[in-house]
Coordinates of C-alpha atoms and ligand atoms in Angstrom, one line a residue:
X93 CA 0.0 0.0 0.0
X94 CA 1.0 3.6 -1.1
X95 CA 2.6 5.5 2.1
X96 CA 2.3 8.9 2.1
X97 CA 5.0 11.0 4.3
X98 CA 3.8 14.5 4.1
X99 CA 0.6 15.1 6.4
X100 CA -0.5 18.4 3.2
X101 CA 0.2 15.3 0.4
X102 CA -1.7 12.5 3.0
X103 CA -4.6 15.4 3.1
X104 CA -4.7 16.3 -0.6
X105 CA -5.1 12.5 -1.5
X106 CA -8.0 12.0 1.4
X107 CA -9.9 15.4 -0.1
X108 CA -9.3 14.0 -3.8
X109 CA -10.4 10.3 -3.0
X110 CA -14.1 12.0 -1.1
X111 CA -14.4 14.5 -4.0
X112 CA -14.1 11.1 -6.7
X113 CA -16.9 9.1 -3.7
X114 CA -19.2 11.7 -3.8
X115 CA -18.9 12.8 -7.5
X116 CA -20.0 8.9 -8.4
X117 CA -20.7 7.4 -5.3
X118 CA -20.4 3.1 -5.4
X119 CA -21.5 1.4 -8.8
X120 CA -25.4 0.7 -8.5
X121 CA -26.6 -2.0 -10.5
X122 CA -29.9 -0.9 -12.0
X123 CA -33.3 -2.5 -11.7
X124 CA -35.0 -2.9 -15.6
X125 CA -38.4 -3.7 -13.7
X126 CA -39.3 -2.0 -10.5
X127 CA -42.3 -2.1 -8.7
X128 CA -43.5 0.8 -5.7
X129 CA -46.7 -0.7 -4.0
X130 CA -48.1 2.0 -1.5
X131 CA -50.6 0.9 0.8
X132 CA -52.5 4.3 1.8
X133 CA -53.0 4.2 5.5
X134 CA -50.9 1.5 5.6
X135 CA -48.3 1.6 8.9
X136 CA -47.5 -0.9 11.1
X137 CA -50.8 -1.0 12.9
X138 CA -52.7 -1.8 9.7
X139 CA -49.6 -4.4 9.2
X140 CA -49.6 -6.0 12.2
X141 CA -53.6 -6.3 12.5
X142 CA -54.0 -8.3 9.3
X143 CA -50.9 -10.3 10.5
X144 CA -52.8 -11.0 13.7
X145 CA -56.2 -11.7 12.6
X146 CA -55.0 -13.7 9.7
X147 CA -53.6 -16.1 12.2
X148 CA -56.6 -15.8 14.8
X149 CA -58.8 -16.8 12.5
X150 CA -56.7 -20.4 12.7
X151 CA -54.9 -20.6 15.9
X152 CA -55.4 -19.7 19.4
X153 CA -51.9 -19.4 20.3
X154 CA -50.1 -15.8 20.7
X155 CA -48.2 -15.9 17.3
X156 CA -48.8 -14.0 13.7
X157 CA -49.0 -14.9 10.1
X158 CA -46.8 -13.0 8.2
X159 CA -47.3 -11.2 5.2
X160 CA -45.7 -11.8 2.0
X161 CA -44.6 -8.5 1.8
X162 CA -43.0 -8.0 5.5
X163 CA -41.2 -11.0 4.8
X164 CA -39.2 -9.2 2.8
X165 CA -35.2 -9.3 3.2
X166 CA -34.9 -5.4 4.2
X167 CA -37.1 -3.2 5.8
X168 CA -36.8 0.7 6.8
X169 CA -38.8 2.9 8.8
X170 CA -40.0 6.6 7.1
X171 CA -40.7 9.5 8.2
X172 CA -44.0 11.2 6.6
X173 CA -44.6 14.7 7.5
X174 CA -44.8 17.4 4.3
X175 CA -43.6 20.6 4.3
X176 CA -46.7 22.2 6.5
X177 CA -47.2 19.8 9.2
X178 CA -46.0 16.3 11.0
X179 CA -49.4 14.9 9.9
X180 CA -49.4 14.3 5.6
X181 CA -51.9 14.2 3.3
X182 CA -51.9 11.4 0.4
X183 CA -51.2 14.7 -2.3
X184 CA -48.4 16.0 0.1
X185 CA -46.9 12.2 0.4
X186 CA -47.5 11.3 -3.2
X187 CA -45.5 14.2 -4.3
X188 CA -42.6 13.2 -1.9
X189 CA -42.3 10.1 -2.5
X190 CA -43.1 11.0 -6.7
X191 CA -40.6 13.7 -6.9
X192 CA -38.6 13.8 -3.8
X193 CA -39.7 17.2 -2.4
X194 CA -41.9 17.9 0.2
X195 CA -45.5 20.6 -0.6
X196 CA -48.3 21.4 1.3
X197 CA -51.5 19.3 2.3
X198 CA -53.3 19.0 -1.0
X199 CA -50.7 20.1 -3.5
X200 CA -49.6 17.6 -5.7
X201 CA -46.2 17.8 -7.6
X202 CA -46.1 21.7 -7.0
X203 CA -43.7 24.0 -4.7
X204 CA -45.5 25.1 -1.6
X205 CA -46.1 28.7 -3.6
X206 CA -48.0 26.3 -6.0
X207 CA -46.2 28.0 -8.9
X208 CA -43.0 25.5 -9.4
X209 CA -43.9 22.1 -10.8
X210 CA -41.6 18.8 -10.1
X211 CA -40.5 16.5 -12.5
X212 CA -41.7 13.0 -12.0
X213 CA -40.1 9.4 -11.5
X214 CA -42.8 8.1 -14.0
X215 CA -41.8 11.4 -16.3
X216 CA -37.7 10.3 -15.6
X217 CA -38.2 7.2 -16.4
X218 CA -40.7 7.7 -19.2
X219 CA -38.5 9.7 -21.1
X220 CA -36.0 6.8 -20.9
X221 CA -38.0 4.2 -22.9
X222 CA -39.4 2.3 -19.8
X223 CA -43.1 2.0 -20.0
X224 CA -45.1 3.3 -17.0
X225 CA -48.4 1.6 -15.3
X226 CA -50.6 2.8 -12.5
X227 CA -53.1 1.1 -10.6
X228 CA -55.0 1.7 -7.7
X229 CA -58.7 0.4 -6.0
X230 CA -59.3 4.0 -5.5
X231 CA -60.5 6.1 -8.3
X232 CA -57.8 7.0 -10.7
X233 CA -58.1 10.7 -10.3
X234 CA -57.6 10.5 -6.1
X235 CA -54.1 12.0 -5.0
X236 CA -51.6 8.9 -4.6
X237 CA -52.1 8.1 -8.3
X238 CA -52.3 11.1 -9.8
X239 CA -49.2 12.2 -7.8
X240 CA -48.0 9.4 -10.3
X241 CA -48.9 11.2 -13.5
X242 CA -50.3 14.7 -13.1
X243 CA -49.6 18.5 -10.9
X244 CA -51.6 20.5 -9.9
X245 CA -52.1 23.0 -6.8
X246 CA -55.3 21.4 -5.8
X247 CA -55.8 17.4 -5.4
X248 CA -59.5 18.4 -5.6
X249 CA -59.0 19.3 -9.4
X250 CA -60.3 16.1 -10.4
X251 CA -61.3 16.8 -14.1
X252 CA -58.0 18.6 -14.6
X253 CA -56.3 15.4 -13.1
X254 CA -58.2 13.2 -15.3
X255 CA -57.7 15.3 -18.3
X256 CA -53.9 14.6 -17.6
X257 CA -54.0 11.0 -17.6
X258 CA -54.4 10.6 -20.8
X259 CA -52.0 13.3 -21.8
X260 CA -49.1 11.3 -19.6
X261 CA -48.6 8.9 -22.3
X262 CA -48.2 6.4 -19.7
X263 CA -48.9 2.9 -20.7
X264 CA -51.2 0.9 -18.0
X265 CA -54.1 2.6 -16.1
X266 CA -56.5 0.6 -14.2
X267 CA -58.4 -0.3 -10.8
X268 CA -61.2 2.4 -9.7
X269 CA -62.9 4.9 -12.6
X270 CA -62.8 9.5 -12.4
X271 CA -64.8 11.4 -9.7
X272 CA -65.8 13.9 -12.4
X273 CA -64.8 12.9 -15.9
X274 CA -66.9 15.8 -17.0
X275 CA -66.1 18.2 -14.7
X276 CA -67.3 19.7 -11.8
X277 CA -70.8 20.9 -14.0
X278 CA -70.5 18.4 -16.4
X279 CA -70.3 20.5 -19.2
X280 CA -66.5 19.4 -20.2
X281 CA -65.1 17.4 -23.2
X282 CA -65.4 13.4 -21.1
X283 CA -62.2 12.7 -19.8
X284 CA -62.1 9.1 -21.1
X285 CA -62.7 10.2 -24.7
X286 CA -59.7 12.4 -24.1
X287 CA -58.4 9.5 -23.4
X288 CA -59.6 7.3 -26.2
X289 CA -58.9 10.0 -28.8
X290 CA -55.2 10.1 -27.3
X291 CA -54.5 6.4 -28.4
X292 CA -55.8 4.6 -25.2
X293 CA -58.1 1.2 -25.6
X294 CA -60.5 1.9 -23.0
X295 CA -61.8 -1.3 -21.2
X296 CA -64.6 -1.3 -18.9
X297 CA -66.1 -5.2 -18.5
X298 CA -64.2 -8.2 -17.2
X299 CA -63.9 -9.7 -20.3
X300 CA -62.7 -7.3 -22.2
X301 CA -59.4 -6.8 -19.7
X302 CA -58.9 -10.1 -19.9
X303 CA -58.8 -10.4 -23.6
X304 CA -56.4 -7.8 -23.4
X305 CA -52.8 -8.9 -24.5
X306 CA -49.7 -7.6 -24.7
X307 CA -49.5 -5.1 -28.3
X308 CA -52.1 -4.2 -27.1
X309 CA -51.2 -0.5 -27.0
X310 CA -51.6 2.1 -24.4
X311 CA -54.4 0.8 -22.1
X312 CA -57.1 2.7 -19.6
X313 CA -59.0 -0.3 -17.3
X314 CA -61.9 0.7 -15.2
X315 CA -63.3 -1.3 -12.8
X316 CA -66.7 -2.6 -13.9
X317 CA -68.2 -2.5 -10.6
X318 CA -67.5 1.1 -8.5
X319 CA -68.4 1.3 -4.9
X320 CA -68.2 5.0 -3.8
X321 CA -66.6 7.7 -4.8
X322 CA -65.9 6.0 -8.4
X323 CA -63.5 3.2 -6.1
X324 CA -63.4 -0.5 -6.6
X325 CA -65.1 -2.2 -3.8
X326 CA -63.4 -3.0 -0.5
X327 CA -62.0 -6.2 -0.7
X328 CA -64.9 -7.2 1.6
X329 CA -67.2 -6.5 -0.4
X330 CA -65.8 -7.9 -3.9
X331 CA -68.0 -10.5 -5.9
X332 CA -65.8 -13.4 -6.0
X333 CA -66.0 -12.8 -9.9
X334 CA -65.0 -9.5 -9.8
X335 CA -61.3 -8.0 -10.9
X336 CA -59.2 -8.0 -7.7
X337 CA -56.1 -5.8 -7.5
X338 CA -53.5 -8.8 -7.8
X339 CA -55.6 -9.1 -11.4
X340 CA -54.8 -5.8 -12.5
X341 CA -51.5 -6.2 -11.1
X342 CA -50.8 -9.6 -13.1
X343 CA -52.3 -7.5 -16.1
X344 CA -49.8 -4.6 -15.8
X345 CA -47.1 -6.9 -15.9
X346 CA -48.2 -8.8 -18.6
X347 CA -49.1 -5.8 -21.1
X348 CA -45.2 -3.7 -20.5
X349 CA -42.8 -6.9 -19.4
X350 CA -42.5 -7.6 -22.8
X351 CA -40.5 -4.1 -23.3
X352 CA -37.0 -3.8 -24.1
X353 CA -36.5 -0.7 -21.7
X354 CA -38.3 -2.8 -18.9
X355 CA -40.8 -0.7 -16.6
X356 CA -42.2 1.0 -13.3
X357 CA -45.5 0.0 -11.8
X358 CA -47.3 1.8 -9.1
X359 CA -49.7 0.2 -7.2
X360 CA -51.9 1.7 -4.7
X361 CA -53.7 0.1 -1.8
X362 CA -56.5 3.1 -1.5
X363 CA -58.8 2.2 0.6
X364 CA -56.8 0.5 3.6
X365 CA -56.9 3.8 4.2
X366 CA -60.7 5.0 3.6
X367 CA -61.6 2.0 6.0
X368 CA -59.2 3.1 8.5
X369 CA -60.7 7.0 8.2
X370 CA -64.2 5.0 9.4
X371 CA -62.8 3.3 12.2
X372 CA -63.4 0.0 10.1
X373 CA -60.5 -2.5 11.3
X374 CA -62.2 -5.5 9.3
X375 CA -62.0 -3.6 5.9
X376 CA -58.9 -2.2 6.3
X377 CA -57.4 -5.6 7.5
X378 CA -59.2 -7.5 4.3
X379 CA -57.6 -5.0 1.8
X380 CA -54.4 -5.3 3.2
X381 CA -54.5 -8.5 3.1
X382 CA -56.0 -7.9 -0.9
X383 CA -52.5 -5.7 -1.0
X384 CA -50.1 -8.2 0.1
X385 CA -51.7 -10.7 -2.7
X386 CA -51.1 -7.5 -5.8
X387 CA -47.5 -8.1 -4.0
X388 CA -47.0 -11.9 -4.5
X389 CA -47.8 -10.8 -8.1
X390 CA -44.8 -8.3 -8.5
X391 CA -42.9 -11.3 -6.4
X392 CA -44.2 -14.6 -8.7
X393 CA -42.6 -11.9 -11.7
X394 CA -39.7 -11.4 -9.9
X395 CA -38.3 -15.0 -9.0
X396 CA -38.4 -15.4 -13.5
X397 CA -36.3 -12.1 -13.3
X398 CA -34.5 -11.8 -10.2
X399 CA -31.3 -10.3 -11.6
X400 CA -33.5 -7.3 -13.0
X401 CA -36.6 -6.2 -10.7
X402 CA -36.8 -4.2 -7.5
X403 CA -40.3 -4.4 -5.8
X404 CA -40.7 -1.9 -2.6
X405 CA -43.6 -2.0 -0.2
X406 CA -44.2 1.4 1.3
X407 CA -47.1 3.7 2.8
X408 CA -47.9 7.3 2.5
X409 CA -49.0 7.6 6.5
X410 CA -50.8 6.1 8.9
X411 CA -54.9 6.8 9.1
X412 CA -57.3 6.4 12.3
X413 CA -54.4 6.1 15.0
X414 CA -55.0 2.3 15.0
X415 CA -53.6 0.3 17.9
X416 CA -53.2 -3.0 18.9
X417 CA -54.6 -2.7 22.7
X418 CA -57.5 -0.8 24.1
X419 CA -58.3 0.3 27.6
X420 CA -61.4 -1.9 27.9
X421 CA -59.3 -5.5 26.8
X422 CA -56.0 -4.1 28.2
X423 CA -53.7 -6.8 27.5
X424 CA -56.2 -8.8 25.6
X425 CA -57.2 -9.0 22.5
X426 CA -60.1 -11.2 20.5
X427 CA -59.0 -10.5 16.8
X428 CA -61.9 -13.1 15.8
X429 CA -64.5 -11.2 16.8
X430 CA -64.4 -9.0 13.9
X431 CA -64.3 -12.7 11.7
X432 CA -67.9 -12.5 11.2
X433 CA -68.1 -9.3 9.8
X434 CA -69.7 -9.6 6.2
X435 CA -69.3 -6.3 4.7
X436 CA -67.8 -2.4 5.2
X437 CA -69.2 0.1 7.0
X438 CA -69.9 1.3 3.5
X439 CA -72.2 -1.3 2.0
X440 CA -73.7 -1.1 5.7
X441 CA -74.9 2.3 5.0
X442 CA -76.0 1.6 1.4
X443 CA -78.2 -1.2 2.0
X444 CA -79.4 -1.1 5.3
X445 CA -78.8 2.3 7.1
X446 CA -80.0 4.7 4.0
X447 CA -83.5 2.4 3.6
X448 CA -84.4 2.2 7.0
X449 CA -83.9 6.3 7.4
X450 CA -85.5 6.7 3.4
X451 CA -88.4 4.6 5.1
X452 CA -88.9 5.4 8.8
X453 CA -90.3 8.6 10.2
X454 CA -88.0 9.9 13.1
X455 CA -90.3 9.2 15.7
X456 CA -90.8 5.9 15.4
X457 CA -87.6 4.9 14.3
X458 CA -86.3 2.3 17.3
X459 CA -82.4 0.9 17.4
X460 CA -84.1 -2.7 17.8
X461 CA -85.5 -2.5 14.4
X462 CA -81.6 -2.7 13.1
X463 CA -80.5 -5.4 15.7
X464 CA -81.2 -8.1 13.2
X465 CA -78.9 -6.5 10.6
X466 CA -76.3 -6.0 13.1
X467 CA -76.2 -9.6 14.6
X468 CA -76.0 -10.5 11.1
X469 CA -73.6 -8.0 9.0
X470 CA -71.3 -7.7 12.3
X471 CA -71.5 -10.7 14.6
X472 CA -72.6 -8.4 17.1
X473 CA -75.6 -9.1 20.1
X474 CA -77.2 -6.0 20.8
X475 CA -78.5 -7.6 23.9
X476 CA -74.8 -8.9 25.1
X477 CA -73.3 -5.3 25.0
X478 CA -73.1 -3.6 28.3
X479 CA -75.1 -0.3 29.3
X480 CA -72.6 1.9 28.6
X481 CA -72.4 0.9 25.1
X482 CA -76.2 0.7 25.0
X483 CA -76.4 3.8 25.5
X484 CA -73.5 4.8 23.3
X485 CA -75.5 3.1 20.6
X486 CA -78.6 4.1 21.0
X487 CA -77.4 8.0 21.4
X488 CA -75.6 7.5 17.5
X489 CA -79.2 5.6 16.3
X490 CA -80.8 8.9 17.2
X491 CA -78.0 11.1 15.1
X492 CA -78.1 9.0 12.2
X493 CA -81.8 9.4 12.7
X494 CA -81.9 13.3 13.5
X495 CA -83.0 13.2 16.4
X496 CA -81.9 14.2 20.1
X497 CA -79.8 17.3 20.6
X498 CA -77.2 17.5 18.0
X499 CA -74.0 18.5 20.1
X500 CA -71.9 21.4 19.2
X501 CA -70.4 20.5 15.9
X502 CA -66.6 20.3 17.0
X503 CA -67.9 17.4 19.3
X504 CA -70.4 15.3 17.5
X505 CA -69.4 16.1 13.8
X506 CA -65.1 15.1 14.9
X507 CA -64.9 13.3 18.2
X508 CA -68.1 11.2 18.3
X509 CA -68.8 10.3 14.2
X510 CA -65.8 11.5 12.2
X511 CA -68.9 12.7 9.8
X512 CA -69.7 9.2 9.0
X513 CA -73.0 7.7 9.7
X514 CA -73.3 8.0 13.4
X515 CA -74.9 4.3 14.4
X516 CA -72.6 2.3 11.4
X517 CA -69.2 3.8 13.2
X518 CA -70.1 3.4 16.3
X519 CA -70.8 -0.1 15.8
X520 CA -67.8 -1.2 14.3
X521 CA -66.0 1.1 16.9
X522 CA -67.5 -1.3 19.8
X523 CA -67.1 -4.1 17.5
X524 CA -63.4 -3.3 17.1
X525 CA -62.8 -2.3 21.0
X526 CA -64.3 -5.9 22.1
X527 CA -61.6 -7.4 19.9
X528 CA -59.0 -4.8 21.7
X529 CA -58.1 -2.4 18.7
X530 CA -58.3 0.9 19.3
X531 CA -58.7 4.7 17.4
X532 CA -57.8 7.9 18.0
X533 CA -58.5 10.0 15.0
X534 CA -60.9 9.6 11.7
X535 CA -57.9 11.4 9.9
X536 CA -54.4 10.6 9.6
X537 CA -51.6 10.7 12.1
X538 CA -47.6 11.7 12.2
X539 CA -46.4 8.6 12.8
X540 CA -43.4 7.3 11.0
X541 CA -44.2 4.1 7.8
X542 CA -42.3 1.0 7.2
X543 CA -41.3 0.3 4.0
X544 CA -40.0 -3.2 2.4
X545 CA -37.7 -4.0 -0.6
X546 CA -37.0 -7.0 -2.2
X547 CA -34.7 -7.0 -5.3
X548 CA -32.0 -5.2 -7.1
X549 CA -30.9 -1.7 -4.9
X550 CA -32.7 -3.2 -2.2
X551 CA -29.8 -2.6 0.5
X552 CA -30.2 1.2 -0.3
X553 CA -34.1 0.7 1.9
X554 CA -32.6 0.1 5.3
X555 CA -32.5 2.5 7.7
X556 CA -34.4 5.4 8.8
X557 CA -35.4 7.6 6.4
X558 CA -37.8 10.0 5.0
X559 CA -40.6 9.8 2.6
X560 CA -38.6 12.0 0.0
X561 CA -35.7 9.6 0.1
X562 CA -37.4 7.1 -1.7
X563 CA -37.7 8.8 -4.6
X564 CA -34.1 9.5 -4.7
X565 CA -33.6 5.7 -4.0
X566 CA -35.6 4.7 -7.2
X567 CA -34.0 7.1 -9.1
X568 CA -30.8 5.5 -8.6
X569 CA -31.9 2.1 -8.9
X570 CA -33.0 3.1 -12.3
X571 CA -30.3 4.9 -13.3
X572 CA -31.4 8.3 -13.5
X573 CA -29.7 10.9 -12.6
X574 CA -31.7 13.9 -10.9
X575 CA -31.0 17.3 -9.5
X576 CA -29.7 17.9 -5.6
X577 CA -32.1 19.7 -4.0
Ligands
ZN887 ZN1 -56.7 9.3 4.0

């Protein structure tokens, strides 16, 4: 080994060899197929409760199930907060993890003055030759995707968002359908014959995305059956015959593997996170269970091309303050107690909730009347609760019913219902609390995300990191090179 004598020569070589480190940092080997699933919601609570219940539901000893994806050889933890506060939004989080830089609540792949745009991974990438697909269960317009393929100050610019999809170029589009494909008075060109008329096969019926093969050209999917808010259904809620997300996961991969340039694929969990904003720990737990089999998709692709494909498991933040552990189980817990619960809180309120209020006059509306329906959608004995949550029940039956004095907003509107339908979150609130998981919020919280990776670059996911860092991680995995900030 070279010895250098002089302590100024010793120093010049030491400030040389950092200045060469830095300038190109250690070869990376890049990934020609990477995959970023993002759960929305989706931190270790909403982990670890499908993990739990997934093994209650066959076991009575103290032990979990794991999922596919947190079986993965590294895993980080990262931070979430956005430029304006600790606790993110999904256009705030997108953008970060999209573009690297951190906006505002709402803002998606703008500066916080909402005048500077960002340049996309997708758009990086694109540019590149690799084809680009996006999928989620929400509706395609909702911030996490179109963090994926659009900007725009306001995530609530829906027809704006949706008139950018098909203006991306991107290849693959499918899962849930647009919240206002003809804008906000319906008086716009529709965004899906945009869409058509800019090259995309538009395929709306299971057959049809099935019979779709790779050639097949640029490709928009929407779910044939939408729940609410243009989303597919919860996972709890899917017709065994309908398209799951692992299907148009498979489908993604099928249509673009084919390309020489390889390609990215995001796929979004979205409504862990809606379930988790209704204090619904059955739904969210069956969709993330739903997510982890889109994963062992991106996986079954992976072990045929292990030398090229990165897959990483993230969320954007956590939703609901979930817990494992609530004050009335302390260190219990009864995970299959929420086994018999048939459907969300959503199809709750369609079907049973909405009729008996379209067809009961206040006064003689009575919370025995929906007992039957309860016992049967939720497992749950109205006569086996206690008092207290008697009367906890019977005082959100009156809310959802109009009746009784409405408290001041601040307290019935955000501690008591969240704004959902009073008696359907309170029940699977008790529901939930007799199994001993716990809520704190009906809107997100600051804690940090774990994130997985499995693949080529994925040593650069350990540690403890922020949300902006996996952009930046991608990036480098796919060998693009992108500004400092
Ligand atoms: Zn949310």
């Amino acid at each position: 080994m070279l010895t250098l004598k002089s302590p100024w020569l010793r120093r010049l070589a030491l400030a040389l060899t950092t200045v060469a480190a830095v300038a190109a940092g250690p070869a990376q080997k890049h990934a020609k197929y990477v995959f970023l699933f993002i759960g929305d919601g989706m931190a270790m609570p909403q982990i670890s409760s499908a993990e739990v219940f997934s093994r209650a539901m066959t076991s009575k000893d103290i032990s979990i199930n794991r999922l596919g994806f947190t079986q993965f050889p590294v895993a980080g933890l990262t931070t979430t907060y956005d430029a304006g506060s600790f606790i993110t939004d999904s256009a705030s989080a997108g953008t970060a993890l999209a573009t690297g830089n951190k906006t505002l609540n709402g803002v998606i792949n703008m500066d916080t003055t909402k005048t500077r745009q960002f340049k996309t991974i997708t758009e990086y990438v694109h540019e590149r030759g690799v084809k680009v697909g996006i999928v989620t269960t929400v509706s395609l317009d909702h911030a996490t995707p179109a963090s994926f393929y659009a900007k725009t100050p306001s995530r609530g610019n829906y027809y704006d968002i949706s008139v950018q999809l098909g203006r991306s170029g991107f290849e693959y589009f499918g899962g849930g359908g647009f919240l206002q494909p003809r804008g906000k008075d319906h008086d716009q060109a529709d965004a899906i014959a945009l869409a058509r008329q800019a090259g995309y096969t538009y395929v709306n019926d299971k057959a049809a995305f099935q019979a779709l093969k790779p050639g097949a050209g640029k490709v928009l999917a929407v779910n044939r059956t939408l729940q609410d808010s243009s989303s597919m259904p919860y996972e709890i809620d899917r017709k065994p015959d309908d398209l799951s997300l692992a299907d148009y996961t498979r489908k993604g991969i099928e249509l673009m593997a084919s390309n020489p340039k390889g390609f990215f694929l995001m796929v979004e969990g979205g409504k862990i996170d809606w379930a988790c904003h209704a204090n619904d720990a059955a739904s969210s737990i069956r969709d993330t269970l739903a997510f982890d089999r889109a994963v062992s998709e991106a996986v079954k692709f992976a072990e045929k091309h292990a030398g090229d494909t990165l897959i990483v498991v993230t969320g954007d933040h956590e939703c609901g303050g979930m817990t494992l552990g609530f004050a009335g189980t302390q260190y219990s817990t009864f995970f299959a107690r929420i086994a018999p619960q048939k459907m969300s809180f959503q199809r709750f309120n369609d079907e049973v909730v909405e009729p008996y209020k379209q067809a009961t006059a206040r006064d003689k509306a009575r919370l025995g009347d929906l007992a039957p329906a309860i016992r049967e959608n939720f497992g749950m004995d109205l006569a086996a609760l206690s008092p207290l949550q008697q009367a906890q029940l019977e005082a959100a039956f009156q809310r959802t019913m109009g009746n009784g004095q409405a408290q001041p907003a601040q307290e019935d509107r955000f501690l008591l219902y969240g704004g959902y339908e009073p008696i359907t979150i309170k029940v699977t609130q008790l529901l939930n609390q007799t199994a001993g998981i716990g809520w704190t919020s009906y809107a997100h919280t600051g804690v940090p995300v774990a994130t997985f990776a499995k693949g080529v670059g994925q040593e650069l996911f350990a540690g403890y990191y922020d949300n902006t860092d996996i952009f930046r991680r991608l990036a480098r995995v796919m060998g693009v090179a992108t500004p400092s900030r």
